[in-house]
Steps between C-alpha positions, in 0.01 A plus 500: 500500500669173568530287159720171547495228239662192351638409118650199336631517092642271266699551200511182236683451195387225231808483314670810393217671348166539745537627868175482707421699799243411783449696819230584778464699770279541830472836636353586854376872573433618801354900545460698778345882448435806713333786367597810691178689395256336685677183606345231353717181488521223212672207493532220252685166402523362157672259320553301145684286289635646178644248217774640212608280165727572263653311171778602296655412183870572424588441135862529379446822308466683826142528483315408815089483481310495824185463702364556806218489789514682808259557751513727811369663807517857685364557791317836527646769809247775397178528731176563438247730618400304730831369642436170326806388287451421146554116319861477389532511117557165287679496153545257221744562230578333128817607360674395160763680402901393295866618576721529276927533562666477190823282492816652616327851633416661813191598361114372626191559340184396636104522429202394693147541533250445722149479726455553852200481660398617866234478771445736738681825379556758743322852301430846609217671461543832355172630645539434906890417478396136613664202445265204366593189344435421114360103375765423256779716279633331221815658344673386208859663387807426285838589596813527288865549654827519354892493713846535352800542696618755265834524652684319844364757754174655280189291449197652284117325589217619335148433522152510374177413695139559402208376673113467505340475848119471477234437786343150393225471795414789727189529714458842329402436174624837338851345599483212279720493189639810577892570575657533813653794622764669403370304138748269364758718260872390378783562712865498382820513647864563468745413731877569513717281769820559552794321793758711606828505659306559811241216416180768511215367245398820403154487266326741307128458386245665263158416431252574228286727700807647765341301802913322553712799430801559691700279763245595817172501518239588781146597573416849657735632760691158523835425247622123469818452381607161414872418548682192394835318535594181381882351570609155357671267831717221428371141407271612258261683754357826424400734796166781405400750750179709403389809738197742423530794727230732556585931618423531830208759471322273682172580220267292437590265192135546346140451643370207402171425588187754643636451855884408484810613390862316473826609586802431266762207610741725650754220387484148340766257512561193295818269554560194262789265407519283174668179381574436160574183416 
Protein backbone atom coordinates (compact mmCIF):
# COMPACT_ATOMS: atom_id res chain seq x y z
CA UNK A 1 0.00 0.00 0.00
CA UNK A 2 1.06 3.43 -1.07
CA UNK A 3 -0.93 6.21 1.07
CA UNK A 4 0.44 9.89 0.39
CA UNK A 5 -1.55 12.90 1.49
CA UNK A 6 -1.63 16.60 2.26
CA UNK A 7 -2.69 18.78 5.65
CA UNK A 8 -2.94 22.41 6.51
CA UNK A 9 -3.96 23.63 10.50
CA UNK A 10 -4.49 26.74 12.17
CA UNK A 11 -4.30 27.68 15.68
CA UNK A 12 -6.27 31.17 16.70
CA UNK A 13 -6.45 32.96 19.81
CA UNK A 14 -9.37 35.62 20.51
CA UNK A 15 -7.84 37.32 23.30
CA UNK A 16 -6.34 35.39 26.06
CA UNK A 17 -9.11 33.13 26.75
CA UNK A 18 -10.50 31.00 23.46
CA UNK A 19 -8.01 29.18 21.06
CA UNK A 20 -9.65 27.68 17.91
CA UNK A 21 -8.32 24.94 15.85
CA UNK A 22 -9.15 24.17 12.10
CA UNK A 23 -7.49 21.51 9.98
CA UNK A 24 -8.09 19.14 6.86
CA UNK A 25 -6.55 16.62 5.23
CA UNK A 26 -6.57 14.71 1.73
CA UNK A 27 -5.37 11.27 1.75
CA UNK A 28 -4.56 9.18 -1.47
CA UNK A 29 -4.42 5.20 -1.21
CA UNK A 30 -3.14 3.22 -3.53
CA UNK A 31 -3.26 -1.03 -3.02
CA UNK A 32 -1.73 -3.57 -4.74
CA UNK A 33 -2.47 -7.48 -3.54
CA UNK A 34 -1.24 -10.95 -4.42
CA UNK A 35 -2.71 -13.86 -2.97
CA UNK A 36 -0.25 -16.71 -2.96
CA UNK A 37 -3.06 -19.38 -2.75
CA UNK A 38 -4.45 -19.22 -5.93
CA UNK A 39 -3.11 -15.93 -7.24
CA UNK A 40 -5.73 -13.76 -7.70
CA UNK A 41 -4.68 -10.04 -7.88
CA UNK A 42 -6.60 -6.83 -6.45
CA UNK A 43 -5.84 -3.54 -6.76
CA UNK A 44 -7.46 -0.35 -5.62
CA UNK A 45 -7.15 3.57 -5.29
CA UNK A 46 -9.05 5.66 -2.88
CA UNK A 47 -9.07 8.86 -1.57
CA UNK A 48 -10.92 11.63 0.83
CA UNK A 49 -10.95 14.71 2.56
CA UNK A 50 -11.21 14.60 6.33
CA UNK A 51 -12.04 18.02 8.32
CA UNK A 52 -10.98 18.41 12.38
CA UNK A 53 -12.30 21.53 14.78
CA UNK A 54 -11.51 22.24 17.97
CA UNK A 55 -12.37 25.24 20.62
CA UNK A 56 -10.92 25.80 23.87
CA UNK A 57 -11.49 27.86 26.81
CA UNK A 58 -8.67 28.75 29.28
CA UNK A 59 -9.98 30.41 32.43
CA UNK A 60 -7.56 31.76 35.08
CA UNK A 61 -8.33 29.06 37.64
CA UNK A 62 -6.51 26.57 35.49
CA UNK A 63 -9.50 25.03 34.22
CA UNK A 64 -9.58 24.48 30.49
CA UNK A 65 -13.11 23.16 28.84
CA UNK A 66 -12.99 21.79 25.35
CA UNK A 67 -14.62 20.51 22.20
CA UNK A 68 -14.02 18.83 19.31
CA UNK A 69 -14.87 17.25 15.69
CA UNK A 70 -12.76 14.98 13.90
CA UNK A 71 -13.32 13.02 11.01
CA UNK A 72 -11.10 10.35 9.36
CA UNK A 73 -10.23 7.72 6.89
CA UNK A 74 -8.38 4.15 6.77
CA UNK A 75 -7.85 2.49 4.02
CA UNK A 76 -8.51 -1.28 4.27
CA UNK A 77 -5.12 -3.84 3.35
CA UNK A 78 -7.16 -7.04 4.16
CA UNK A 79 -8.56 -8.99 0.99
CA UNK A 80 -11.42 -10.63 0.36
CA UNK A 81 -12.41 -13.90 -0.82
CA UNK A 82 -12.45 -13.00 -3.88
CA UNK A 83 -9.25 -10.91 -4.13
CA UNK A 84 -11.39 -7.78 -4.21
CA UNK A 85 -10.22 -5.17 -1.58
CA UNK A 86 -12.63 -3.87 0.84
CA UNK A 87 -13.94 0.20 1.12
CA UNK A 88 -11.59 1.99 3.48
CA UNK A 89 -13.31 2.85 6.81
CA UNK A 90 -14.66 6.55 7.55
CA UNK A 91 -15.00 8.01 11.16
CA UNK A 92 -16.60 10.98 12.74
CA UNK A 93 -15.87 11.92 16.24
CA UNK A 94 -17.52 14.53 19.01
CA UNK A 95 -15.41 15.05 21.90
CA UNK A 96 -15.97 17.39 25.05
CA UNK A 97 -13.93 16.95 27.66
CA UNK A 98 -11.91 19.86 30.64
CA UNK A 99 -8.24 19.98 32.02
CA UNK A 100 -7.52 21.03 34.91
CA UNK A 101 -3.61 22.18 36.34
CA UNK A 102 -3.90 23.68 39.51
CA UNK A 103 -1.74 26.86 40.13
CA UNK A 104 1.80 26.41 41.09
CA UNK A 105 1.81 22.31 40.57
CA UNK A 106 3.09 19.86 38.24
CA UNK A 107 0.03 18.13 38.44
CA UNK A 108 -2.78 17.58 35.28
CA UNK A 109 -6.04 16.26 35.51
CA UNK A 110 -8.16 15.73 32.65
CA UNK A 111 -11.76 14.21 31.65
CA UNK A 112 -13.44 13.65 28.39
CA UNK A 113 -16.09 11.89 26.77
CA UNK A 114 -17.11 10.98 23.67
CA UNK A 115 -18.88 9.36 20.24
CA UNK A 116 -17.30 7.95 17.35
CA UNK A 117 -18.98 6.66 14.68
CA UNK A 118 -17.66 4.42 11.67
CA UNK A 119 -18.49 3.03 8.23
CA UNK A 120 -17.20 0.18 6.92
CA UNK A 121 -15.65 -1.81 9.90
CA UNK A 122 -13.37 -4.47 9.10
CA UNK A 123 -15.13 -7.87 11.30
CA UNK A 124 -14.41 -11.49 11.40
CA UNK A 125 -16.58 -13.99 11.16
CA UNK A 126 -16.29 -16.52 13.79
CA UNK A 127 -17.96 -19.22 11.70
CA UNK A 128 -15.66 -19.37 8.26
CA UNK A 129 -12.73 -17.13 9.78
CA UNK A 130 -13.77 -14.48 7.05
CA UNK A 131 -13.33 -11.06 7.09
CA UNK A 132 -16.60 -8.97 6.08
CA UNK A 133 -17.31 -5.48 6.59
CA UNK A 134 -20.02 -4.16 9.21
CA UNK A 135 -22.68 -0.81 8.15
CA UNK A 136 -21.93 1.40 11.00
CA UNK A 137 -20.32 0.97 14.82
CA UNK A 138 -21.04 3.60 17.04
CA UNK A 139 -18.92 3.68 20.26
CA UNK A 140 -19.25 6.00 22.98
CA UNK A 141 -16.53 6.10 26.04
CA UNK A 142 -15.28 8.37 28.84
CA UNK A 143 -11.80 8.62 29.81
CA UNK A 144 -10.27 10.00 33.00
CA UNK A 145 -6.34 10.58 33.46
CA UNK A 146 -4.36 11.93 36.13
CA UNK A 147 -0.03 12.98 36.01
CA UNK A 148 2.13 14.27 38.83
CA UNK A 149 5.73 14.57 38.65
CA UNK A 150 6.01 13.23 42.04
CA UNK A 151 9.62 13.91 42.30
CA UNK A 152 12.55 15.47 39.56
CA UNK A 153 13.30 12.09 37.86
CA UNK A 154 9.79 9.97 38.87
CA UNK A 155 6.51 10.81 37.18
CA UNK A 156 3.20 8.79 38.25
CA UNK A 157 0.13 8.75 35.23
CA UNK A 158 -2.82 7.00 35.83
CA UNK A 159 -5.76 6.25 33.90
CA UNK A 160 -9.27 5.15 33.50
CA UNK A 161 -11.10 4.31 30.20
CA UNK A 162 -14.47 2.65 29.69
CA UNK A 163 -16.24 2.30 26.56
CA UNK A 164 -19.47 1.16 24.75
CA UNK A 165 -19.04 0.03 21.11
CA UNK A 166 -22.36 -1.07 19.58
CA UNK A 167 -23.20 -2.11 15.85
CA UNK A 168 -25.80 0.70 14.75
CA UNK A 169 -26.59 -0.71 11.04
CA UNK A 170 -25.50 -4.13 9.89
CA UNK A 171 -26.89 -6.02 6.92
CA UNK A 172 -27.41 -8.88 9.43
CA UNK A 173 -30.05 -7.95 11.46
CA UNK A 174 -29.16 -10.18 14.58
CA UNK A 175 -26.07 -7.70 14.68
CA UNK A 176 -27.98 -4.68 15.35
CA UNK A 177 -27.80 -3.11 18.82
CA UNK A 178 -25.59 -5.57 19.94
CA UNK A 179 -21.82 -4.91 21.24
CA UNK A 180 -18.81 -5.32 19.46
CA UNK A 181 -16.29 -7.67 20.20
CA UNK A 182 -14.26 -8.01 22.76
CA UNK A 183 -17.63 -5.92 24.45
CA UNK A 184 -16.79 -2.62 25.76
CA UNK A 185 -15.45 -3.10 29.65
CA UNK A 186 -13.25 -0.46 31.83
CA UNK A 187 -9.67 -0.44 31.51
CA UNK A 188 -7.27 1.19 34.03
CA UNK A 189 -3.84 1.94 34.23
CA UNK A 190 -0.87 2.78 36.27
CA UNK A 191 2.18 3.97 35.09
CA UNK A 192 5.51 4.71 36.84
CA UNK A 193 8.24 6.90 34.72
CA UNK A 194 11.28 7.45 35.88
CA UNK A 195 14.86 9.50 34.04
CA UNK A 196 17.99 8.32 35.06
CA UNK A 197 21.54 9.14 35.15
CA UNK A 198 21.69 7.22 31.99
CA UNK A 199 18.51 9.00 30.51
CA UNK A 200 16.49 5.37 30.07
CA UNK A 201 12.52 6.07 30.46
CA UNK A 202 11.85 3.02 32.03
CA UNK A 203 7.74 2.37 32.44
CA UNK A 204 5.81 -0.02 34.19
CA UNK A 205 2.06 -0.77 33.39
CA UNK A 206 -0.94 -2.68 34.89
CA UNK A 207 -4.30 -3.04 33.68
CA UNK A 208 -7.62 -4.03 35.15
CA UNK A 209 -7.86 -7.32 33.44
CA UNK A 210 -3.63 -8.08 33.12
CA UNK A 211 -3.78 -7.54 29.21
CA UNK A 212 -0.47 -4.52 29.86
CA UNK A 213 1.55 -6.28 32.45
CA UNK A 214 5.15 -6.12 32.37
CA UNK A 215 7.71 -3.95 30.23
CA UNK A 216 7.46 -6.46 26.90
CA UNK A 217 4.85 -7.72 25.36
CA UNK A 218 4.35 -10.10 22.26
CA UNK A 219 2.02 -12.44 20.52
CA UNK A 220 2.88 -16.25 20.18
CA UNK A 221 6.46 -17.14 19.52
CA UNK A 222 7.42 -13.40 18.87
CA UNK A 223 8.72 -10.92 22.09
CA UNK A 224 8.77 -7.00 21.46
CA UNK A 225 10.66 -5.13 23.61
CA UNK A 226 10.38 -1.48 23.49
CA UNK A 227 13.54 0.53 24.37
CA UNK A 228 13.82 4.22 24.87
CA UNK A 229 16.39 7.02 25.32
CA UNK A 230 15.87 10.51 25.50
CA UNK A 231 19.07 13.12 25.99
CA UNK A 232 18.49 16.95 26.34
CA UNK A 233 21.14 18.96 23.46
CA UNK A 234 21.97 22.44 23.93
CA UNK A 235 19.65 25.41 22.81
CA UNK A 236 16.74 24.08 24.25
CA UNK A 237 16.48 20.99 21.83
CA UNK A 238 15.59 17.68 23.06
CA UNK A 239 16.81 14.54 21.08
CA UNK A 240 14.15 10.98 21.50
CA UNK A 241 15.16 7.81 19.95
CA UNK A 242 12.44 4.94 20.17
CA UNK A 243 13.43 1.22 18.90
CA UNK A 244 11.03 -1.92 19.15
CA UNK A 245 13.09 -4.95 18.51
CA UNK A 246 11.65 -8.17 17.77
CA UNK A 247 13.88 -12.01 18.78
CA UNK A 248 15.03 -13.30 15.85
CA UNK A 249 13.02 -16.66 15.82
CA UNK A 250 12.02 -15.67 12.71
CA UNK A 251 8.01 -16.99 13.92
CA UNK A 252 5.32 -15.84 12.67
CA UNK A 253 3.96 -12.71 14.71
CA UNK A 254 0.23 -14.14 14.60
CA UNK A 255 -2.10 -15.34 11.71
CA UNK A 256 -4.30 -12.96 10.86
CA UNK A 257 -6.72 -13.70 8.46
CA UNK A 258 -8.02 -17.47 6.90
CA UNK A 259 -5.14 -17.29 4.37
CA UNK A 260 -2.25 -15.01 5.79
CA UNK A 261 -0.03 -14.64 8.44
CA UNK A 262 2.43 -11.58 9.51
CA UNK A 263 5.81 -11.54 10.60
CA UNK A 264 6.93 -9.29 13.55
CA UNK A 265 9.05 -5.92 12.65
CA UNK A 266 12.30 -7.38 13.29
CA UNK A 267 13.21 -3.66 14.25
CA UNK A 268 11.49 -0.19 14.18
CA UNK A 269 13.25 2.95 14.30
CA UNK A 270 12.03 6.40 15.10
CA UNK A 271 14.44 9.55 15.14
CA UNK A 272 13.05 13.06 16.20
CA UNK A 273 14.45 16.45 17.32
CA UNK A 274 12.44 19.19 19.27
CA UNK A 275 12.52 22.98 19.76
CA UNK A 276 11.23 24.57 22.64
CA UNK A 277 10.73 27.89 22.46
Amino acid sequence: MLQKGVYFQDQIKFGDKWTLLLGGRHDWADQQQTAHRNGAKASQDDEATTYRAGLVYQADNGLAPYISYSESFFPVSVAQVTGQTFTPTEGKQYEAGVRYQPKDSNMLLSAAVYELTQTNVLKQDPGTEEFRQTGEVRSRGLELEAKADVTPTLSVIATYAYTDARTTKSSIADEVGQRTDPPGRPVDQLRLRRLGDSATDLRRRRSLHGHHAGLGYGFGHASLYPVRRHGTLPDRRKLGRDRQRQQPDRQALRAVQFSTCHYGDERTLLTSVNFTW
